[in-house]
Amino acid sequence: MTDAALRAPGAPVRAELSLWRRFLHRPLGVTALAVLLLVVLTGLFAPLLAPHDPNLVDFTLTQAPPGAEHLMGGDSAGRDIFSRLLYGARTTVYGAAIACLVGVGIGVPAGVAAGYFGGAADRICSWISDAVQSVPGMIVLLIVAAGTGADFTVLMVTVGVFMTPGYYRISRSRALAVRREPYVDAARVAGLTHARILHAHMLRAVHAPVIIQSALTAGVAMGMQTGLQFLGVGTASAPDWGQMMNDGFRTMGTHPLILLWPSLALGITIAALAFIGSTLADLVSVRTEPARRRRTAPAGRHAVDAETPASSGALVHTVERSALRIDNLRVTYATAHGDKEVVRGVCLDVAPGEVLGIVGESGSGKSQTMFSALDLLSQDGRSSADGIWIGGREAGGLSRAERHALLGTRVGYVPQEPMSNLDPCYTIGHQLVEPLRAVHKLTKAQARDRAREVLLRVGITDPDRVMASYPHHVSGGMAQRVLIAGAVAGKPDLLVADEPTTALDVTVQAEVLELLRELQQEYGMALVIVTHNFGVVADICDRVVVMKDGRIIESGTVGQIFAEPADPYTAELIHASQDDSESRDDLDAAWHEAGQKVHT
């Protein structure tokens, strides 16, 4: 497996560039970034910008007001405030940088490793993180200052250590999410080492949250170091904002400007960092564009999209009666050559208890359509729609947490390639029980009983052995049954199966299709089958939607489509399925039976 293949499903470089472009469209964030850069550059070039020696004492300048030669006046010792303010920026930025580097260097690797490996590593690292948080930081800093002669670098390293738990929690949380992704499972099954997976997947996935955390940590570190300097901890010969604030505090009643300038500089810098962090957090949390109403259909839209709901058969049910309804969906991916639209104005509807087949060749947009509904688009993809309703509830406008809560209770999902979608690090029982406990709030005993029940229902006769097994201990067909069991364990109203038979042999394919149909009828679920094979449609579906180039080109009942395909592309797909069938006679019989539905 190549590095490019490893990176593709994760957080690609293009997604990071896209984040940067979107940041530049936020005026508040850009303004805050400009202010921060000004402070950093001021500190770096302080020796060139400062008009006077910051430590030069001129008694005639003592508590002097601002003037032409001394822009901000003099402090209580007769030193130029403006020069000391510029040099103080250097000290402040240097200290914040050390604290952030220490926090990142310790917290991120520890959090990623704990989230990825789990078990004892996770427990030990979490215990250490909690212990660090429980220690009174300022008291420890004062002890370190006394023991090191108030060495500023050592003090800021200590501050960085106290910032480590924030980085640890964020990295661990992100690693816990990423390690369950199918591409991480596939990498493990392919035999890649832990070090390679951590570098290629985990560390890359935490870039954005670590940048956000660093913006906030830098502000906190600046506040802590200024507090220490205000208390007199530090080197008197090194100008810093804390010492200047201490001097201004003592003369606040008679010369308030001495306190104003460093306080203003510190406040503006910390505010800029806070606004940068807030803007980045807002951008990272938004994965899809907000739903927008379109008064008119876009120019050049395919004829089938412009039909009325009744005539097209795509929206034949009201929102309240629909298990799933998608209205005018568009999906776009950012590429090196610009945005590419892969789904163009798709509208479809699935009634409760109905079996809908979405058919098309690879790249037709069928999977992307369902990924949009399930909020499974990758980070460089974005979707917009006039509306997405699940079980009569509008889901497109919900927050990510609310949408996932809705999907977790109302929708089941059966992905393709079963072996790549089961985590090889956990037993099958753990992977079935955990969602039932977390999402459906069952006790451990109730969840295990429910898992055994659904395993028996999908045809696994020895559920206890399978639950104790790891994914590599079972066959592909049994792994697919496990995924189906997990999808229906929560008794969803809608089951989405994405190419559920692609990786299976013909005999197992027939068994899986029969199982899906039985479960659909038993639970009264709506079922959406995403496939490229019209043979699957003939076996199981009530209605079919045909997609090409991101558009729906034809839809109708299975009998109508098989008997009289209106589009040549549909006819080609039917003939291709017939030519590829292992049992042409069986498929011919299925087609004949489907065609008879037109007359009944």
XYZ file of C-alpha atoms in Angstrom:
600
model
C 0.000 0.000 0.000
C 1.541 3.319 -1.057
C 1.820 6.459 1.060
C -0.614 8.167 -1.275
C -3.126 5.426 -0.701
C -2.636 5.725 3.022
C -3.231 9.456 3.002
C -6.157 9.586 0.618
C -8.998 8.731 3.025
C -7.646 10.802 5.912
C -7.107 14.511 6.241
C -5.344 15.284 2.973
C -3.158 18.264 2.269
C -5.871 19.656 -0.007
C -8.242 19.782 2.961
C -5.679 21.774 4.961
C -5.258 24.201 2.062
C -9.017 24.491 1.802
C -9.171 25.323 5.518
C -6.603 28.083 4.998
C -8.565 29.531 2.051
C -11.776 29.560 4.062
C -9.949 31.223 6.960
C -8.881 34.044 4.646
C -12.570 34.719 3.917
C -13.259 35.438 7.601
C -12.550 39.167 8.217
C -12.381 38.802 11.993
C -9.922 35.919 11.783
C -7.748 37.694 9.202
C -7.668 40.858 11.320
C -6.685 38.878 14.413
C -3.974 37.065 12.462
C -2.604 40.391 11.183
C -2.450 41.743 14.744
C -0.642 38.629 15.972
C 1.871 38.786 13.118
C 2.489 42.458 13.923
C 3.260 41.579 17.558
C 5.583 38.735 16.508
C 7.443 40.865 13.972
C 7.695 43.686 16.477
C 9.358 41.357 18.952
C 11.723 39.904 16.349
C 12.861 43.296 15.082
C 12.746 45.134 18.401
C 16.499 46.030 18.267
C 15.904 47.767 14.939
C 12.601 49.424 15.836
C 13.298 50.598 19.386
C 14.428 54.262 19.394
C 16.248 53.911 22.738
C 18.039 51.348 24.900
C 15.230 49.753 26.948
C 17.403 49.706 30.096
C 18.856 53.203 29.740
C 17.933 55.318 32.774
C 17.346 59.041 32.282
C 16.153 60.718 35.492
C 14.676 63.588 33.508
C 12.348 61.024 31.899
C 10.951 59.713 35.207
C 7.163 59.395 34.889
C 7.314 61.766 31.916
C 4.184 62.106 29.737
C 4.195 61.048 26.064
C 6.106 63.359 23.761
C 7.751 63.640 20.361
C 11.010 61.958 21.446
C 9.385 59.442 23.795
C 6.088 58.358 22.240
C 4.692 56.722 25.384
C 6.634 58.676 27.977
C 8.873 57.305 30.705
C 8.369 54.847 33.557
C 9.030 55.373 37.262
C 12.751 54.595 36.792
C 13.250 56.996 33.866
C 13.278 54.408 31.039
C 11.562 54.787 27.659
C 8.221 52.920 27.796
C 7.887 52.470 24.009
C 11.305 50.776 23.688
C 10.614 48.517 26.655
C 7.199 47.627 25.167
C 8.841 46.511 21.906
C 11.432 44.386 23.720
C 8.715 43.027 25.999
C 6.895 41.674 22.912
C 9.999 39.613 22.141
C 10.042 38.132 25.648
C 6.305 37.428 25.616
C 6.292 35.733 22.198
C 9.400 33.686 23.071
C 7.817 32.422 26.280
C 4.523 31.527 24.602
C 6.371 29.686 21.816
C 8.314 27.566 24.335
C 5.130 26.672 26.222
C 3.336 25.641 23.025
C 6.265 23.596 21.727
C 6.552 21.707 25.013
C 2.788 21.111 25.102
C 2.751 19.856 21.517
C 5.927 17.786 21.927
C 4.591 15.911 24.959
C 0.799 16.054 24.715
C 0.233 15.226 21.045
C 2.374 12.042 20.816
C 1.007 10.840 24.164
C -2.609 11.524 23.164
C -2.284 9.914 19.740
C -0.568 6.834 21.183
C -3.152 6.507 23.973
C -6.060 6.883 21.576
C -4.601 4.464 19.059
C -3.353 1.711 21.340
C -5.937 2.030 24.126
C -5.718 -0.447 26.985
C -2.964 0.057 29.546
C -1.281 2.839 27.550
C -4.510 4.827 27.512
C -5.170 4.312 31.218
C -1.636 5.267 32.277
C -1.449 8.370 30.077
C -4.908 9.510 31.168
C -3.961 9.068 34.822
C -0.820 11.171 34.345
C -2.818 13.848 32.514
C -5.373 14.028 35.321
C -2.586 14.191 37.910
C -0.904 17.135 36.141
C -4.223 18.981 36.028
C -4.758 18.501 39.751
C -1.432 20.139 40.700
C -1.611 23.873 41.654
C 0.416 25.323 38.807
C 1.344 28.736 40.223
C 2.762 27.226 43.422
C 4.902 24.806 41.400
C 6.106 27.670 39.192
C 7.168 29.682 42.237
C 9.081 26.662 43.577
C 10.786 26.160 40.199
C 11.658 29.850 40.071
C 13.270 29.672 43.516
C 15.215 26.548 42.608
C 16.507 27.729 39.212
C 17.231 31.355 40.001
C 14.145 32.463 38.065
C 15.477 31.063 34.772
C 12.875 32.269 32.271
C 13.300 29.380 29.810
C 12.915 26.768 32.544
C 9.836 28.553 33.843
C 8.180 28.534 30.415
C 9.052 24.852 29.924
C 7.216 24.238 33.200
C 4.258 26.256 31.946
C 4.303 24.091 28.799
C 4.121 20.958 30.924
C 0.974 22.294 32.576
C -0.473 22.970 29.106
C 0.145 19.355 28.057
C -3.215 17.900 29.259
C -5.121 20.139 26.831
C -3.148 18.812 23.881
C -3.402 15.277 25.227
C -7.198 15.293 25.485
C -7.699 16.713 21.990
C -5.200 14.333 20.356
C -6.587 11.324 22.183
C -10.159 12.199 21.235
C -9.224 12.610 17.574
C -7.189 9.402 17.545
C -10.110 7.467 19.050
C -12.303 8.664 16.177
C -9.775 8.057 13.392
C -8.664 4.625 14.519
C -12.192 3.282 13.841
C -12.140 4.459 10.230
C -12.111 1.685 7.601
C -8.847 2.873 6.085
C -7.053 2.439 9.405
C -8.458 -1.081 9.685
C -7.357 -1.819 6.124
C -3.862 -0.583 6.907
C -3.626 -2.920 9.884
C -4.947 -5.878 7.887
C -2.376 -5.089 5.179
C 0.367 -5.620 7.765
C 1.618 -2.038 8.168
C 3.501 -1.336 11.386
C 2.025 0.758 14.167
C 4.692 3.437 13.609
C 3.697 3.758 9.949
C -0.013 4.019 10.755
C 0.597 6.562 13.518
C 2.664 8.731 11.175
C 0.502 8.387 8.073
C -2.941 8.620 9.644
C -3.095 9.637 13.272
C -0.662 12.555 13.442
C -2.011 14.021 10.219
C -5.546 13.852 11.584
C -4.756 16.033 14.618
C -3.211 18.961 12.708
C -6.275 21.212 12.712
C -7.318 20.752 16.383
C -3.701 21.140 17.529
C -3.426 24.482 15.698
C -6.620 25.646 17.382
C -5.395 24.480 20.780
C -2.048 26.223 20.225
C -3.774 29.549 19.580
C -5.616 29.244 22.887
C -2.604 27.850 24.774
C -0.387 30.730 23.652
C -2.841 33.192 25.157
C -2.964 31.304 28.456
C 0.840 31.035 28.537
C 1.176 34.776 27.963
C -1.164 35.429 30.856
C 0.741 33.080 33.170
C 4.187 34.444 32.337
C 2.959 38.026 32.738
C 1.546 37.082 36.130
C 4.895 35.647 37.193
C 6.731 38.736 35.967
C 4.202 40.945 37.750
C 5.124 39.137 40.983
C 8.795 39.905 40.347
C 9.833 36.468 39.088
C 12.310 36.936 36.264
C 15.414 38.849 35.257
C 15.311 42.555 35.995
C 17.534 43.397 33.011
C 15.150 41.736 30.514
C 12.236 44.054 29.651
C 8.861 42.357 29.865
C 5.224 43.379 30.033
C 4.697 41.900 33.500
C 7.374 44.092 35.073
C 5.976 47.114 33.261
C 2.498 46.346 34.608
C 3.944 46.004 38.120
C 5.576 49.406 37.785
C 2.369 50.909 36.446
C 0.297 49.335 39.233
C 2.419 51.057 41.886
C 1.972 54.455 40.222
C -1.565 53.904 38.949
C -3.034 56.700 41.038
C -0.694 59.426 39.743
C 0.517 58.175 36.344
C -2.021 55.655 34.919
C -0.475 55.675 31.413
C 2.461 53.600 32.700
C 0.001 50.756 33.376
C -2.121 51.379 30.288
C 0.417 50.599 27.569
C 1.559 47.076 28.627
C -1.976 46.121 29.676
C -3.297 47.204 26.283
C -0.561 45.314 24.427
C -1.180 42.118 26.408
C -4.967 42.360 26.077
C -4.877 42.914 22.311
C -2.438 40.034 21.776
C -4.442 37.538 23.853
C -7.683 38.681 22.174
C -6.130 38.157 18.737
C -5.141 34.607 19.688
C -8.627 33.925 21.029
C -10.275 35.172 17.827
C -7.911 33.082 15.679
C -8.711 29.971 17.708
C -12.447 30.660 17.616
C -12.434 31.186 13.836
C -10.455 28.001 13.219
C -12.731 26.001 15.524
C -15.786 27.262 13.649
C -14.291 26.306 10.274
C -13.221 22.832 11.393
C -16.617 22.054 12.938
C -18.513 22.831 9.677
C -18.340 19.953 7.188
C -21.251 20.758 4.901
C -22.684 23.953 3.525
C -25.925 25.190 5.061
C -29.067 24.217 3.220
C -30.247 26.817 0.753
C -33.544 27.260 -0.992
C -33.442 27.661 -4.733
C -36.367 29.383 -6.363
C -35.565 28.138 -9.842
C -33.896 25.073 -11.248
C -30.291 25.547 -12.380
C -29.721 26.003 -16.069
C -28.919 22.871 -17.968
C -30.496 20.595 -15.410
C -31.410 17.173 -16.694
C -34.994 16.765 -17.795
C -35.822 14.112 -15.219
C -34.887 16.494 -12.388
C -37.339 19.115 -13.607
C -40.343 16.824 -13.555
C -42.987 17.062 -10.889
C -42.633 14.653 -7.974
C -45.570 12.550 -9.090
C -44.386 12.139 -12.664
C -40.756 11.398 -11.861
C -41.494 8.911 -9.125
C -38.620 10.406 -7.144
C -40.678 12.278 -4.569
C -43.959 10.452 -4.444
C -44.446 10.719 -0.674
C -44.795 13.640 1.710
C -41.934 14.494 4.031
C -43.824 13.161 7.042
C -44.320 9.759 5.400
C -40.795 9.386 4.028
C -38.126 7.226 5.592
C -35.613 9.254 3.570
C -36.080 12.223 1.305
C -33.361 14.171 -0.501
C -34.228 17.368 -2.356
C -31.853 18.943 -4.904
C -28.599 17.534 -3.532
C -25.263 18.683 -4.902
C -21.868 17.334 -3.857
C -18.589 19.011 -4.757
C -14.988 17.936 -4.154
C -11.958 20.204 -4.106
C -9.313 19.048 -6.582
C -5.982 20.387 -7.810
C -7.803 21.745 -10.866
C -10.645 23.367 -8.939
C -13.934 22.169 -7.520
C -15.514 19.132 -9.187
C -19.245 18.510 -8.865
C -19.984 14.791 -8.555
C -23.690 14.955 -7.664
C -25.886 17.398 -9.573
C -29.337 18.196 -8.251
C -30.415 14.723 -7.146
C -33.923 14.288 -5.709
C -35.140 10.978 -4.331
C -37.577 9.593 -1.810
C -37.900 6.283 0.041
C -41.188 5.294 1.630
C -41.366 3.299 4.881
C -41.128 -0.410 4.113
C -39.973 0.187 0.532
C -36.863 -1.331 -1.079
C -35.160 1.189 -3.379
C -32.235 0.339 -5.615
C -29.791 3.069 -6.686
C -27.951 1.769 -9.747
C -25.082 3.157 -11.784
C -21.525 2.528 -12.854
C -18.541 3.575 -10.731
C -18.356 7.353 -10.495
C -22.055 7.873 -11.200
C -22.562 9.551 -7.810
C -24.770 6.902 -6.205
C -22.550 6.305 -3.170
C -21.816 10.017 -2.766
C -25.549 10.674 -2.645
C -25.997 8.326 0.277
C -22.766 9.469 1.958
C -24.214 12.981 1.996
C -27.368 11.763 3.682
C -25.310 9.787 6.208
C -22.776 12.610 6.757
C -19.926 10.392 5.574
C -18.329 12.713 3.001
C -14.569 13.021 3.270
C -13.038 16.267 4.448
C -12.441 17.677 0.952
C -16.074 17.135 -0.041
C -18.995 19.428 0.679
C -22.688 19.096 0.042
C -25.650 21.423 -0.256
C -29.323 20.580 -0.576
C -32.712 22.174 -0.357
C -33.404 19.569 2.311
C -32.539 16.136 3.640
C -35.230 14.488 5.749
C -34.792 11.278 7.748
C -37.947 9.803 9.177
C -39.772 13.067 8.537
C -37.179 15.155 10.408
C -35.041 17.680 8.551
C -31.451 16.548 9.073
C -29.466 18.875 6.831
C -29.716 21.832 9.210
C -28.864 19.919 12.390
C -25.545 20.257 14.146
C -23.074 17.438 13.626
C -23.805 15.967 17.063
C -27.583 16.146 16.585
C -27.348 14.641 13.133
C -25.205 11.751 14.323
C -27.627 11.143 17.192
C -30.467 10.948 14.659
C -28.524 8.685 12.320
C -27.429 6.425 15.159
C -30.998 5.721 16.235
C -32.977 5.884 12.977
C -30.579 4.599 10.296
C -28.514 1.429 9.898
C -25.577 1.249 7.484
C -24.035 -1.803 5.824
C -20.794 -0.849 4.025
C -19.056 -2.790 1.303
C -15.863 -4.807 1.842
C -16.750 -6.234 5.261
C -13.224 -7.131 6.293
C -12.047 -3.520 5.944
C -14.900 -2.212 8.086
C -14.344 -4.351 11.168
C -11.618 -3.242 13.548
C -9.088 -6.081 13.846
C -7.996 -4.832 17.284
C -11.335 -5.640 18.933
C -13.459 -8.728 19.190
C -16.655 -8.855 17.173
C -18.637 -8.879 20.397
C -17.049 -5.631 21.553
C -17.808 -3.958 18.228
C -21.462 -5.024 18.414
C -21.976 -4.229 22.099
C -20.292 -0.823 22.275
C -22.729 1.066 19.973
C -25.707 -0.446 21.756
C -24.403 0.836 25.078
C -23.243 4.252 23.850
C -26.067 5.139 21.453
C -29.031 3.137 22.707
C -28.071 3.341 26.402
C -28.421 -0.378 27.078
C -26.647 -1.977 29.995
C -23.739 -4.252 29.232
C -25.840 -7.361 29.829
C -28.725 -6.054 27.715
C -26.358 -5.118 24.903
C -24.731 -8.565 24.885
C -28.133 -10.251 24.841
C -29.232 -8.060 21.948
C -26.001 -8.802 20.059
C -26.508 -12.548 20.461
C -30.093 -12.192 19.301
C -29.251 -10.394 16.071
C -26.339 -12.733 15.324
C -28.718 -15.667 15.563
C -31.199 -13.818 13.380
C -28.666 -13.272 10.587
C -27.900 -16.988 10.469
C -24.874 -17.328 12.773
C -25.591 -20.450 14.800
C -22.764 -20.073 17.364
C -22.966 -16.409 18.413
C -20.861 -16.783 21.553
C -17.871 -18.098 19.607
C -18.238 -15.389 16.962
C -18.546 -12.633 19.581
C -15.323 -13.838 21.192
C -13.562 -13.952 17.813
C -11.600 -11.263 16.062
C -12.563 -10.269 12.491
C -9.688 -12.183 10.910
C -11.051 -15.380 12.502
C -14.221 -15.325 10.362
C -14.899 -15.600 6.631
C -15.941 -12.726 4.372
C -19.529 -13.933 4.226
C -19.753 -14.218 8.004
C -18.142 -10.786 8.409
C -20.841 -9.341 6.150
C -23.487 -10.991 8.316
C -21.848 -9.431 11.368
C -22.048 -5.983 9.759
C -25.708 -6.559 8.911
C -26.336 -7.655 12.493
C -24.701 -4.499 13.792
C -26.746 -2.355 11.399
C -30.108 -3.805 12.473
C -29.279 -4.247 16.179
C -30.704 -0.819 16.976
C -33.920 -1.582 15.038
C -33.582 1.321 12.586
C -36.351 2.683 10.380
C -34.012 2.867 7.381
C -31.239 0.499 6.336
C -28.673 1.641 3.755
C -26.587 -1.094 2.105
C -23.704 0.143 -0.055
C -22.659 -2.580 -2.522
C -23.317 -5.254 0.133
C -22.401 -8.176 -2.125
C -19.391 -6.812 -4.049
C -16.679 -8.688 -2.163
C -18.598 -11.994 -1.903
C -18.883 -15.013 -4.136
C -22.116 -15.738 -6.003
C -23.526 -18.235 -3.500
C -22.916 -15.956 -0.520
C -24.282 -12.992 -2.490
C -27.623 -14.742 -2.884
C -27.707 -15.614 0.827
C -26.958 -12.019 1.851
C -29.626 -10.600 -0.464
C -32.189 -13.043 0.844
C -31.223 -12.130 4.421
C -31.582 -8.399 3.734
C -35.013 -8.894 2.225
C -36.150 -11.047 5.169
C -34.899 -8.520 7.736
C -36.512 -5.653 5.827
C -39.875 -7.385 5.872
C -39.525 -8.582 9.468
C -38.622 -5.167 10.905
C -40.689 -3.134 8.448
C -37.658 -1.066 7.508
C -37.108 0.969 4.391
C -34.107 -0.444 2.535
C -31.804 1.367 0.101
C -29.468 -0.807 -1.958
C -26.593 0.970 -3.701
C -25.278 -1.251 -6.476
C -23.956 -1.400 -10.018
C -25.647 -4.731 -10.699
C -29.177 -4.903 -12.076
C -29.271 -8.551 -11.057
C -29.326 -7.408 -7.420
C -32.154 -5.029 -8.281
C -34.196 -7.820 -9.870
C -33.750 -10.001 -6.799
C -34.730 -7.591 -4.054
C -35.919 -4.100 -5.065
C -39.407 -2.634 -5.453
C -38.276 0.538 -7.184
C -35.074 1.609 -8.907
C -33.257 4.886 -9.553
C -30.632 4.937 -12.325
C -27.760 7.439 -12.006
C -25.167 8.630 -14.480
C -22.648 11.480 -14.189
C -24.126 12.606 -10.886
C -27.715 12.840 -12.142
C -30.802 10.657 -12.003
C -31.584 9.758 -15.596
C -34.452 7.366 -14.953
C -36.584 6.047 -12.120
C -39.596 3.789 -11.709
C -40.731 0.399 -10.524
C -38.497 -2.559 -11.184
C -41.058 -4.046 -13.573
C -41.279 -0.857 -15.608
C -37.545 -0.369 -15.865
C -36.848 -3.957 -16.906
C -39.728 -4.121 -19.354
C -39.203 -0.752 -21.047
C -35.985 1.071 -20.123
C -36.433 4.643 -21.317
C -32.736 5.523 -21.506
C -30.131 3.611 -23.563
C -27.743 3.764 -20.607
C -30.232 1.805 -18.486
C -30.543 -0.835 -21.207
C -26.740 -1.131 -21.321
C -26.569 -1.692 -17.562
C -29.240 -4.394 -17.779
C -27.428 -6.205 -20.573
C -24.089 -5.858 -18.780
C -25.565 -7.461 -15.664
C -26.972 -10.249 -17.827
C -23.620 -10.859 -19.507
C -21.750 -10.893 -16.187
C -24.222 -13.181 -14.437
C -22.978 -16.596 -13.370
C -26.480 -17.956 -13.765
C -28.034 -16.343 -16.822
C -31.094 -18.581 -16.756
C -31.858 -17.579 -13.181
C -31.458 -13.905 -14.009
C -33.613 -14.239 -17.117
C -36.321 -15.800 -14.963
C -36.025 -12.940 -12.453
C -36.308 -10.386 -15.255
C -39.342 -12.166 -16.679
C -40.984 -12.163 -13.250
C -40.192 -8.465 -12.799
C -41.638 -7.688 -16.209
C -44.897 -9.352 -15.256
C -45.389 -6.737 -12.539
C -46.199 -4.227 -15.254
C -49.413 -6.145 -16.027
C -50.496 -6.714 -12.393
